CSV table of C-alpha atoms in Angstrom, one decimal:
chain,number,residue,atom,x,y,z
A,1,MET,CA,0.0,0.0,0.0
A,2,ALA,CA,1.5,3.3,-1.0
A,3,LEU,CA,1.4,6.2,1.4
A,4,GLU,CA,-0.5,9.3,0.2
A,5,LEU,CA,2.1,12.1,0.1
A,6,ASP,CA,1.4,15.7,1.0
A,7,ARG,CA,-2.3,15.7,1.8
A,8,PRO,CA,-3.0,19.4,2.1
A,9,ASP,CA,-4.8,19.1,5.5
A,10,VAL,CA,-1.9,17.0,7.0
A,11,VAL,CA,0.7,19.4,5.7
A,12,ALA,CA,-1.2,22.4,7.1
A,13,GLU,CA,-1.4,20.7,10.5
A,14,VAL,CA,2.3,19.9,10.6
A,15,LYS,CA,3.2,23.4,9.3
A,16,ALA,CA,1.2,24.9,12.2
A,17,ALA,CA,3.0,22.6,14.7
A,18,PHE,CA,6.3,23.5,13.1
A,19,LEU,CA,5.6,27.3,13.3
A,20,ARG,CA,4.5,26.9,16.9
A,21,TYR,CA,7.8,25.1,17.7
A,22,GLU,CA,9.7,27.9,15.9
A,23,LYS,CA,8.0,30.6,17.9
A,24,ALA,CA,8.6,28.8,21.1
A,25,LEU,CA,12.3,28.2,20.2
A,26,VAL,CA,13.1,31.9,19.5
A,27,GLU,CA,11.1,33.0,22.6
A,28,ASN,CA,12.7,30.2,24.7
A,29,ASP,CA,9.2,28.9,25.7
A,30,VAL,CA,10.5,25.7,27.3
A,31,THR,CA,7.0,24.5,28.3
A,32,VAL,CA,5.9,24.5,24.6
A,33,LEU,CA,9.2,23.1,23.4
A,34,ASP,CA,8.9,20.2,25.9
A,35,GLU,CA,5.2,19.7,24.9
A,36,LEU,CA,6.2,19.4,21.2
A,37,PHE,CA,8.8,16.6,21.8
A,38,TRP,CA,7.7,13.0,22.2
A,39,ASN,CA,7.9,12.1,25.9
A,40,ASP,CA,9.7,8.8,25.4
A,41,GLU,CA,13.2,7.4,26.0
A,42,ARG,CA,13.5,6.7,22.2
A,43,VAL,CA,13.3,10.3,21.1
A,44,VAL,CA,16.7,11.6,19.8
A,45,ARG,CA,17.9,15.1,19.2
A,46,TYR,CA,21.4,15.7,17.7
A,47,GLY,CA,22.2,19.3,18.3
A,48,ALA,CA,25.0,21.6,17.1
A,49,GLY,CA,27.2,20.5,20.0
A,50,GLU,CA,25.3,17.8,21.8
A,51,ASN,CA,23.7,14.4,21.3
A,52,LEU,CA,20.6,13.9,23.4
A,53,TYR,CA,18.9,10.6,23.9
A,54,GLY,CA,15.5,10.4,25.5
A,55,TYR,CA,13.0,13.1,26.6
A,56,ARG,CA,14.7,13.7,29.9
A,57,GLN,CA,18.0,14.6,28.4
A,58,ILE,CA,16.3,16.9,25.8
A,59,ALA,CA,14.2,18.6,28.5
A,60,ALA,CA,17.3,19.1,30.8
A,61,PHE,CA,19.1,20.7,27.9
A,62,ARG,CA,16.3,23.1,27.2
A,63,ALA,CA,16.0,24.0,30.9
A,64,GLN,CA,19.6,25.2,31.0
A,65,ARG,CA,20.0,26.6,27.5
A,66,PRO,CA,20.8,30.3,27.3
A,67,SER,CA,17.8,32.4,26.5
A,68,LYS,CA,19.5,35.1,24.5
A,69,GLY,CA,20.6,35.2,20.8
A,70,LEU,CA,17.9,32.8,19.7
A,71,GLN,CA,16.4,34.9,16.9
A,72,ARG,CA,16.9,33.4,13.4
A,73,GLU,CA,15.5,33.7,9.9
A,74,LEU,CA,14.3,30.5,8.2
A,75,HIS,CA,15.0,29.6,4.5
A,76,ASN,CA,14.2,26.7,2.2
A,77,THR,CA,11.7,25.1,4.6
A,78,VAL,CA,10.3,21.9,3.2
A,79,ILE,CA,7.5,19.9,5.0
A,80,THR,CA,6.5,16.6,3.5
A,81,ALA,CA,3.6,14.5,4.9
A,82,HIS,CA,4.0,10.8,4.5
A,83,GLY,CA,0.5,9.5,5.0
A,84,ASP,CA,-1.8,10.8,7.8
A,85,ASP,CA,0.5,10.4,10.8
A,86,LEU,CA,4.1,11.1,9.8
A,87,ALA,CA,5.9,14.1,8.4
A,88,THR,CA,9.4,15.5,7.9
A,89,ALA,CA,10.4,19.2,8.2
A,90,TRP,CA,13.6,20.5,6.9
A,91,THR,CA,14.8,24.1,7.1
A,92,GLU,CA,17.9,26.2,6.9
A,93,PHE,CA,18.4,29.2,9.2
A,94,ARG,CA,20.7,32.1,9.9
A,95,ARG,CA,21.1,34.1,13.1
A,96,PRO,CA,21.7,37.8,12.9
A,97,GLY,CA,25.5,38.6,12.8
A,98,ASN,CA,26.5,34.9,12.3
A,99,PRO,CA,27.7,33.9,8.8
A,100,ARG,CA,27.1,30.2,9.4
A,101,ILE,CA,24.1,28.5,7.8
A,102,GLY,CA,22.2,26.3,10.2
A,103,ARG,CA,20.3,23.2,9.2
A,104,GLN,CA,17.4,21.6,11.1
A,105,SER,CA,15.6,18.4,10.3
A,106,GLN,CA,12.7,17.0,12.3
A,107,VAL,CA,10.5,13.9,12.1
A,108,TRP,CA,7.0,14.7,13.3
A,109,ALA,CA,4.5,12.0,14.3
A,110,ARG,CA,0.8,12.3,15.1
A,111,ARG,CA,0.6,11.1,18.7
A,112,PRO,CA,-2.5,11.0,21.0
A,113,GLU,CA,-1.2,14.4,22.4
A,114,GLY,CA,-1.0,15.9,18.9
A,115,TRP,CA,1.9,16.4,16.5
A,116,GLN,CA,5.2,15.8,18.2
A,117,VAL,CA,8.9,15.7,17.2
A,118,VAL,CA,10.2,12.1,17.4
A,119,ALA,CA,13.6,12.8,16.0
A,120,ALA,CA,15.6,16.0,15.3
A,121,HIS,CA,19.0,17.2,14.1
A,122,VAL,CA,20.6,20.6,14.1
A,123,SER,CA,24.0,21.3,12.4
A,124,PHE,CA,25.9,24.2,11.0
A,125,MET,CA,28.0,24.7,7.9
A,126,GLU,CA,30.2,27.6,6.8
A,127,GLU,CA,28.9,30.0,4.2
């Protein structure tokens, strides 16, 4: 059975969750960030300088992360829905005054709690 790709209603739901995550990220709204990550030991987040395994490690990282310098501008965002309950979100970003290009990828899954990130990766590259 082939998955239906990019149903408009599913893409719209994931885009709304993605934008909610982005707003919480730049505002350092840890409560919303924690809510949008799957609360499970199998969730993984590879960051720019850290590898985090499980919800507890991710939440602990968020709780002690600096709250300044989080503004960024997104570019080349691509959200793809794979059926009704799974999606990927890819984006590039730049922070003011920083020449490096950031890259972020997320796997989103529809959970009973709503759309949540079940895997994430953040990295940087030089211009």
